[in-house]
Amino acid sequence: MAKRSDTQGRLDDAARAGWLYYVAGRTQDEIAAAMSISRQSAQRLVSLAVAERLIKVRLDHPISACLELAEALRRKYDLRHVEVVPSDPAGVSTTVGIAEAGAAEIERWLKRPDPIVIAVGTGRTLKAAVDQLPPMECPQHRIVSLTGNIGPDGSAAFYNVIFSMADAIKARHFPMPLPVLCSSAEERETLHDQALVRSTIALGAQADVTFVGIGELGVDGPLCVDGFLGRDEMLKLVESGAAGEICGWVYDHRGRLLDNSINDRVASVPIPSRETSSVIGIAQGRKKVAAISAALRGRIINGIITDEATSEQLLID
């Protein structure tokens, strides 16, 4: 038998302690006795299990304040789906809470017995949600990526979530084998004319549900930070009235896609029809309020998963 490394052995112990504490409901004293260690060691192992994300917690009890905010958002923007999670005033993570809620909603769709098409966008928050998915077998479903999976330097785009989903669930996956942004409108037309790409675009249009991240604009926005747009290009976009982007598609403060050279080069699948698909945005944070508000106002999305603080801003916007 191969000898366990010290690191692997400690993670095994942390996983065992975490299971005993969170699943079996044992106290730290009981864990210490069961594992023949001190209480302090048991406490450290449970903490390690959380720090290494071996433990994933979901809250099943609806909080009334969150429900009230969700209902107010539903009425204001005529939404199909709304979920509001508690805010963490002292938190530094931009994904905690909504990633778990996003994963739970994706999982609910994946558990449907009848075949469906699920379209997915890209982004840090959406990837964090997908990373929370448990292993599942869903051979009846098809998962299609709305965005290209090639970065500006030719490498795989890090926040493209189709491959993360492939690791978690057994369902047919259809990646978009293109760059996020083409070098020209002519190049996009040439690439979109390829048979494999045409079939992916057609499949995306059939999506029963779509999950997307929502990107703010500015020099700190994802399109700029990840190298898809230069600083000067981004500043010109903002000056022209751009408010946000979804799957690379840039829109103004009224939620209208801009007629400009950037959108002419976006290789992404068009966002599925909100008449036939539930298009759910997953985003939170003050810097994203303008982008989320515009997407809701223009009905680019008809569903939102966000937190209390963001929803309060959306309601007064």
Short mmCIF file of N, CA and C in Angstrom, two decimals, residues 92-185:
data_model
loop_
_atom_site.label_atom_id
_atom_site.label_comp_id
_atom_site.label_asym_id
_atom_site.label_seq_id
_atom_site.Cartn_x
_atom_site.Cartn_y
_atom_site.Cartn_z
N VAL A 92 -14.97 40.08 2.77
CA VAL A 92 -14.11 40.60 1.70
C VAL A 92 -14.33 39.83 0.40
N SER A 93 -14.99 38.68 0.47
CA SER A 93 -15.24 37.90 -0.73
C SER A 93 -16.39 38.50 -1.53
N THR A 94 -16.25 38.50 -2.86
CA THR A 94 -17.31 39.02 -3.72
C THR A 94 -18.23 37.91 -4.20
N THR A 95 -18.01 36.69 -3.75
CA THR A 95 -18.84 35.58 -4.22
C THR A 95 -19.53 34.81 -3.10
N VAL A 96 -19.10 35.01 -1.86
CA VAL A 96 -19.66 34.21 -0.77
C VAL A 96 -21.16 34.46 -0.66
N GLY A 97 -21.91 33.42 -0.47
CA GLY A 97 -23.36 33.53 -0.33
C GLY A 97 -24.06 33.32 -1.66
N ILE A 98 -23.81 34.20 -2.64
CA ILE A 98 -24.51 34.04 -3.92
C ILE A 98 -23.94 32.87 -4.71
N ALA A 99 -22.68 32.52 -4.50
CA ALA A 99 -22.14 31.34 -5.18
C ALA A 99 -22.88 30.09 -4.73
N GLU A 100 -23.12 29.98 -3.43
CA GLU A 100 -23.85 28.84 -2.90
C GLU A 100 -25.30 28.83 -3.39
N ALA A 101 -25.93 30.01 -3.41
CA ALA A 101 -27.30 30.10 -3.89
C ALA A 101 -27.38 29.79 -5.39
N GLY A 102 -26.40 30.26 -6.14
CA GLY A 102 -26.35 29.96 -7.56
C GLY A 102 -26.19 28.47 -7.82
N ALA A 103 -25.32 27.83 -7.04
CA ALA A 103 -25.10 26.39 -7.18
C ALA A 103 -26.39 25.63 -6.89
N ALA A 104 -27.11 26.05 -5.85
CA ALA A 104 -28.36 25.37 -5.49
C ALA A 104 -29.39 25.48 -6.61
N GLU A 105 -29.47 26.66 -7.26
CA GLU A 105 -30.43 26.84 -8.35
C GLU A 105 -30.03 26.02 -9.59
N ILE A 106 -28.73 26.02 -9.91
CA ILE A 106 -28.26 25.20 -11.03
C ILE A 106 -28.56 23.73 -10.76
N GLU A 107 -28.31 23.30 -9.50
CA GLU A 107 -28.56 21.91 -9.13
C GLU A 107 -30.03 21.55 -9.28
N ARG A 108 -30.92 22.48 -8.94
CA ARG A 108 -32.36 22.20 -9.08
C ARG A 108 -32.73 21.93 -10.54
N TRP A 109 -32.15 22.68 -11.44
CA TRP A 109 -32.42 22.45 -12.86
C TRP A 109 -31.81 21.12 -13.32
N LEU A 110 -30.62 20.82 -12.84
CA LEU A 110 -29.95 19.58 -13.25
C LEU A 110 -30.69 18.34 -12.76
N LYS A 111 -31.44 18.48 -11.67
CA LYS A 111 -32.17 17.33 -11.11
C LYS A 111 -33.47 17.04 -11.86
N ARG A 112 -33.82 17.87 -12.83
CA ARG A 112 -35.04 17.61 -13.59
C ARG A 112 -34.88 16.33 -14.41
N PRO A 113 -35.89 15.48 -14.40
CA PRO A 113 -35.77 14.21 -15.12
C PRO A 113 -35.86 14.36 -16.63
N ASP A 114 -36.64 15.34 -17.11
CA ASP A 114 -36.80 15.52 -18.55
C ASP A 114 -35.61 16.29 -19.13
N PRO A 115 -35.21 15.97 -20.34
CA PRO A 115 -34.03 16.62 -20.95
C PRO A 115 -34.23 18.13 -21.11
N ILE A 116 -33.22 18.89 -20.76
CA ILE A 116 -33.24 20.34 -20.96
C ILE A 116 -31.88 20.78 -21.49
N VAL A 117 -31.86 22.00 -22.02
CA VAL A 117 -30.61 22.63 -22.45
C VAL A 117 -30.30 23.75 -21.46
N ILE A 118 -29.11 23.71 -20.87
CA ILE A 118 -28.66 24.74 -19.94
C ILE A 118 -27.52 25.51 -20.59
N ALA A 119 -27.69 26.82 -20.76
CA ALA A 119 -26.64 27.67 -21.30
C ALA A 119 -25.91 28.36 -20.15
N VAL A 120 -24.61 28.50 -20.28
CA VAL A 120 -23.82 29.14 -19.22
C VAL A 120 -22.90 30.19 -19.82
N GLY A 121 -22.76 31.29 -19.10
CA GLY A 121 -21.86 32.35 -19.50
C GLY A 121 -20.49 32.17 -18.88
N THR A 122 -19.95 33.25 -18.37
CA THR A 122 -18.61 33.20 -17.81
C THR A 122 -18.51 34.20 -16.65
N GLY A 123 -17.41 34.18 -15.95
CA GLY A 123 -17.18 35.14 -14.88
C GLY A 123 -16.79 34.49 -13.58
N ARG A 124 -16.22 35.30 -12.69
CA ARG A 124 -15.71 34.80 -11.42
C ARG A 124 -16.83 34.26 -10.53
N THR A 125 -17.93 35.00 -10.44
CA THR A 125 -19.02 34.58 -9.55
C THR A 125 -19.68 33.32 -10.06
N LEU A 126 -19.92 33.25 -11.37
CA LEU A 126 -20.53 32.06 -11.94
C LEU A 126 -19.62 30.85 -11.77
N LYS A 127 -18.33 31.04 -11.95
CA LYS A 127 -17.40 29.92 -11.76
C LYS A 127 -17.40 29.46 -10.30
N ALA A 128 -17.47 30.43 -9.37
CA ALA A 128 -17.52 30.07 -7.95
C ALA A 128 -18.77 29.25 -7.65
N ALA A 129 -19.89 29.58 -8.32
CA ALA A 129 -21.12 28.81 -8.13
C ALA A 129 -20.97 27.40 -8.68
N VAL A 130 -20.42 27.29 -9.86
CA VAL A 130 -20.23 25.97 -10.48
C VAL A 130 -19.28 25.11 -9.65
N ASP A 131 -18.29 25.74 -9.04
CA ASP A 131 -17.34 25.00 -8.19
C ASP A 131 -18.01 24.41 -6.95
N GLN A 132 -19.21 24.91 -6.62
CA GLN A 132 -19.94 24.39 -5.46
C GLN A 132 -20.83 23.19 -5.82
N LEU A 133 -20.94 22.87 -7.09
CA LEU A 133 -21.82 21.77 -7.49
C LEU A 133 -21.29 20.43 -7.00
N PRO A 134 -22.17 19.56 -6.51
CA PRO A 134 -21.75 18.22 -6.13
C PRO A 134 -21.62 17.34 -7.37
N PRO A 135 -20.91 16.23 -7.29
CA PRO A 135 -20.87 15.30 -8.43
C PRO A 135 -22.28 14.82 -8.76
N MET A 136 -22.64 14.86 -10.04
CA MET A 136 -23.97 14.45 -10.47
C MET A 136 -23.87 13.72 -11.81
N GLU A 137 -24.85 12.88 -12.07
CA GLU A 137 -24.94 12.22 -13.37
C GLU A 137 -26.22 12.70 -14.06
N CYS A 138 -26.06 13.44 -15.15
CA CYS A 138 -27.21 14.04 -15.83
C CYS A 138 -27.10 13.81 -17.34
N PRO A 139 -27.07 12.55 -17.76
CA PRO A 139 -26.88 12.28 -19.19
C PRO A 139 -28.02 12.78 -20.07
N GLN A 140 -29.17 13.08 -19.47
CA GLN A 140 -30.32 13.53 -20.25
C GLN A 140 -30.22 15.00 -20.67
N HIS A 141 -29.33 15.77 -20.04
CA HIS A 141 -29.24 17.20 -20.30
C HIS A 141 -28.09 17.54 -21.23
N ARG A 142 -28.17 18.75 -21.82
CA ARG A 142 -27.07 19.29 -22.62
C ARG A 142 -26.67 20.65 -22.05
N ILE A 143 -25.37 20.86 -21.90
CA ILE A 143 -24.82 22.10 -21.35
C ILE A 143 -24.06 22.80 -22.47
N VAL A 144 -24.41 24.04 -22.75
CA VAL A 144 -23.76 24.77 -23.84
C VAL A 144 -23.14 26.06 -23.32
N SER A 145 -21.95 26.36 -23.75
CA SER A 145 -21.27 27.59 -23.37
C SER A 145 -21.67 28.72 -24.31
N LEU A 146 -22.00 29.87 -23.74
CA LEU A 146 -22.34 31.04 -24.55
C LEU A 146 -21.09 31.79 -25.00
N THR A 147 -19.99 31.59 -24.31
CA THR A 147 -18.79 32.38 -24.59
C THR A 147 -17.66 31.51 -25.10
N GLY A 148 -16.76 32.17 -25.84
CA GLY A 148 -15.57 31.49 -26.30
C GLY A 148 -14.68 31.07 -25.14
N ASN A 149 -13.90 30.03 -25.36
CA ASN A 149 -13.04 29.53 -24.27
C ASN A 149 -11.56 29.82 -24.52
N ILE A 150 -11.27 30.77 -25.39
CA ILE A 150 -9.88 31.10 -25.70
C ILE A 150 -9.60 32.54 -25.28
N GLY A 151 -8.56 32.72 -24.47
CA GLY A 151 -8.19 34.04 -23.98
C GLY A 151 -7.44 34.84 -25.01
N PRO A 152 -7.10 36.09 -24.69
CA PRO A 152 -6.44 36.98 -25.66
C PRO A 152 -5.05 36.52 -26.07
N ASP A 153 -4.40 35.69 -25.23
CA ASP A 153 -3.07 35.20 -25.59
C ASP A 153 -3.11 33.80 -26.18
N GLY A 154 -4.31 33.30 -26.47
CA GLY A 154 -4.44 31.97 -27.06
C GLY A 154 -4.61 30.86 -26.05
N SER A 155 -4.48 31.18 -24.75
CA SER A 155 -4.65 30.15 -23.72
C SER A 155 -6.13 29.97 -23.40
N ALA A 156 -6.44 28.92 -22.65
CA ALA A 156 -7.82 28.68 -22.25
C ALA A 156 -8.27 29.79 -21.32
N ALA A 157 -9.45 30.34 -21.56
CA ALA A 157 -9.99 31.40 -20.70
C ALA A 157 -10.28 30.83 -19.32
N PHE A 158 -9.69 31.43 -18.28
CA PHE A 158 -9.74 30.84 -16.94
C PHE A 158 -11.14 30.78 -16.37
N TYR A 159 -11.96 31.81 -16.63
CA TYR A 159 -13.28 31.88 -16.00
C TYR A 159 -14.39 31.33 -16.89
N ASN A 160 -14.04 30.61 -17.95
CA ASN A 160 -15.04 29.91 -18.74
C ASN A 160 -15.47 28.68 -17.95
N VAL A 161 -16.76 28.56 -17.65
CA VAL A 161 -17.20 27.58 -16.66
C VAL A 161 -17.58 26.23 -17.23
N ILE A 162 -17.61 26.10 -18.55
CA ILE A 162 -18.09 24.85 -19.15
C ILE A 162 -17.23 23.67 -18.72
N PHE A 163 -15.92 23.89 -18.57
CA PHE A 163 -15.04 22.79 -18.21
C PHE A 163 -15.15 22.45 -16.72
N SER A 164 -15.43 23.47 -15.89
CA SER A 164 -15.67 23.20 -14.47
C SER A 164 -16.93 22.36 -14.30
N MET A 165 -17.97 22.66 -15.10
CA MET A 165 -19.19 21.86 -15.04
C MET A 165 -18.92 20.44 -15.51
N ALA A 166 -18.07 20.31 -16.51
CA ALA A 166 -17.74 18.97 -17.02
C ALA A 166 -17.09 18.12 -15.94
N ASP A 167 -16.32 18.76 -15.07
CA ASP A 167 -15.68 18.02 -13.98
C ASP A 167 -16.69 17.57 -12.94
N ALA A 168 -17.79 18.32 -12.80
CA ALA A 168 -18.75 18.04 -11.72
C ALA A 168 -19.88 17.12 -12.14
N ILE A 169 -20.34 17.26 -13.36
CA ILE A 169 -21.54 16.50 -13.76
C ILE A 169 -21.28 15.73 -15.04
N LYS A 170 -21.98 14.63 -15.16
CA LYS A 170 -21.89 13.81 -16.37
C LYS A 170 -23.08 14.17 -17.27
N ALA A 171 -22.86 15.13 -18.14
CA ALA A 171 -23.86 15.56 -19.12
C ALA A 171 -23.10 15.97 -20.37
N ARG A 172 -23.77 15.95 -21.49
CA ARG A 172 -23.11 16.35 -22.72
C ARG A 172 -22.79 17.84 -22.69
N HIS A 173 -21.56 18.19 -23.03
CA HIS A 173 -21.10 19.57 -22.95
C HIS A 173 -20.73 20.06 -24.35
N PHE A 174 -21.08 21.32 -24.61
CA PHE A 174 -20.82 21.90 -25.91
C PHE A 174 -20.07 23.23 -25.71
N PRO A 175 -18.74 23.20 -25.70
CA PRO A 175 -17.97 24.43 -25.55
C PRO A 175 -18.01 25.26 -26.83
N MET A 176 -17.65 26.52 -26.70
CA MET A 176 -17.59 27.44 -27.84
C MET A 176 -16.10 27.59 -28.20
N PRO A 177 -15.62 26.91 -29.23
CA PRO A 177 -14.18 26.89 -29.51
C PRO A 177 -13.69 28.14 -30.23
N LEU A 178 -13.92 29.29 -29.61
CA LEU A 178 -13.59 30.57 -30.22
C LEU A 178 -12.98 31.51 -29.18
N PRO A 179 -12.32 32.58 -29.63
CA PRO A 179 -11.90 33.61 -28.68
C PRO A 179 -13.12 34.36 -28.15
N VAL A 180 -12.96 35.00 -27.02
CA VAL A 180 -14.06 35.82 -26.48
C VAL A 180 -14.34 36.99 -27.41
N LEU A 181 -13.27 37.64 -27.87
CA LEU A 181 -13.39 38.74 -28.84
C LEU A 181 -12.54 38.41 -30.07
N CYS A 182 -13.11 38.57 -31.23
CA CYS A 182 -12.36 38.37 -32.47
C CYS A 182 -11.59 39.65 -32.80
N SER A 183 -10.67 39.54 -33.75
CA SER A 183 -9.88 40.72 -34.12
C SER A 183 -10.66 41.67 -35.00
N SER A 184 -11.72 41.17 -35.64
CA SER A 184 -12.53 42.02 -36.51
C SER A 184 -13.91 41.39 -36.68
N ALA A 185 -14.85 42.18 -37.17
CA ALA A 185 -16.18 41.66 -37.45
C ALA A 185 -16.13 40.60 -38.54
#
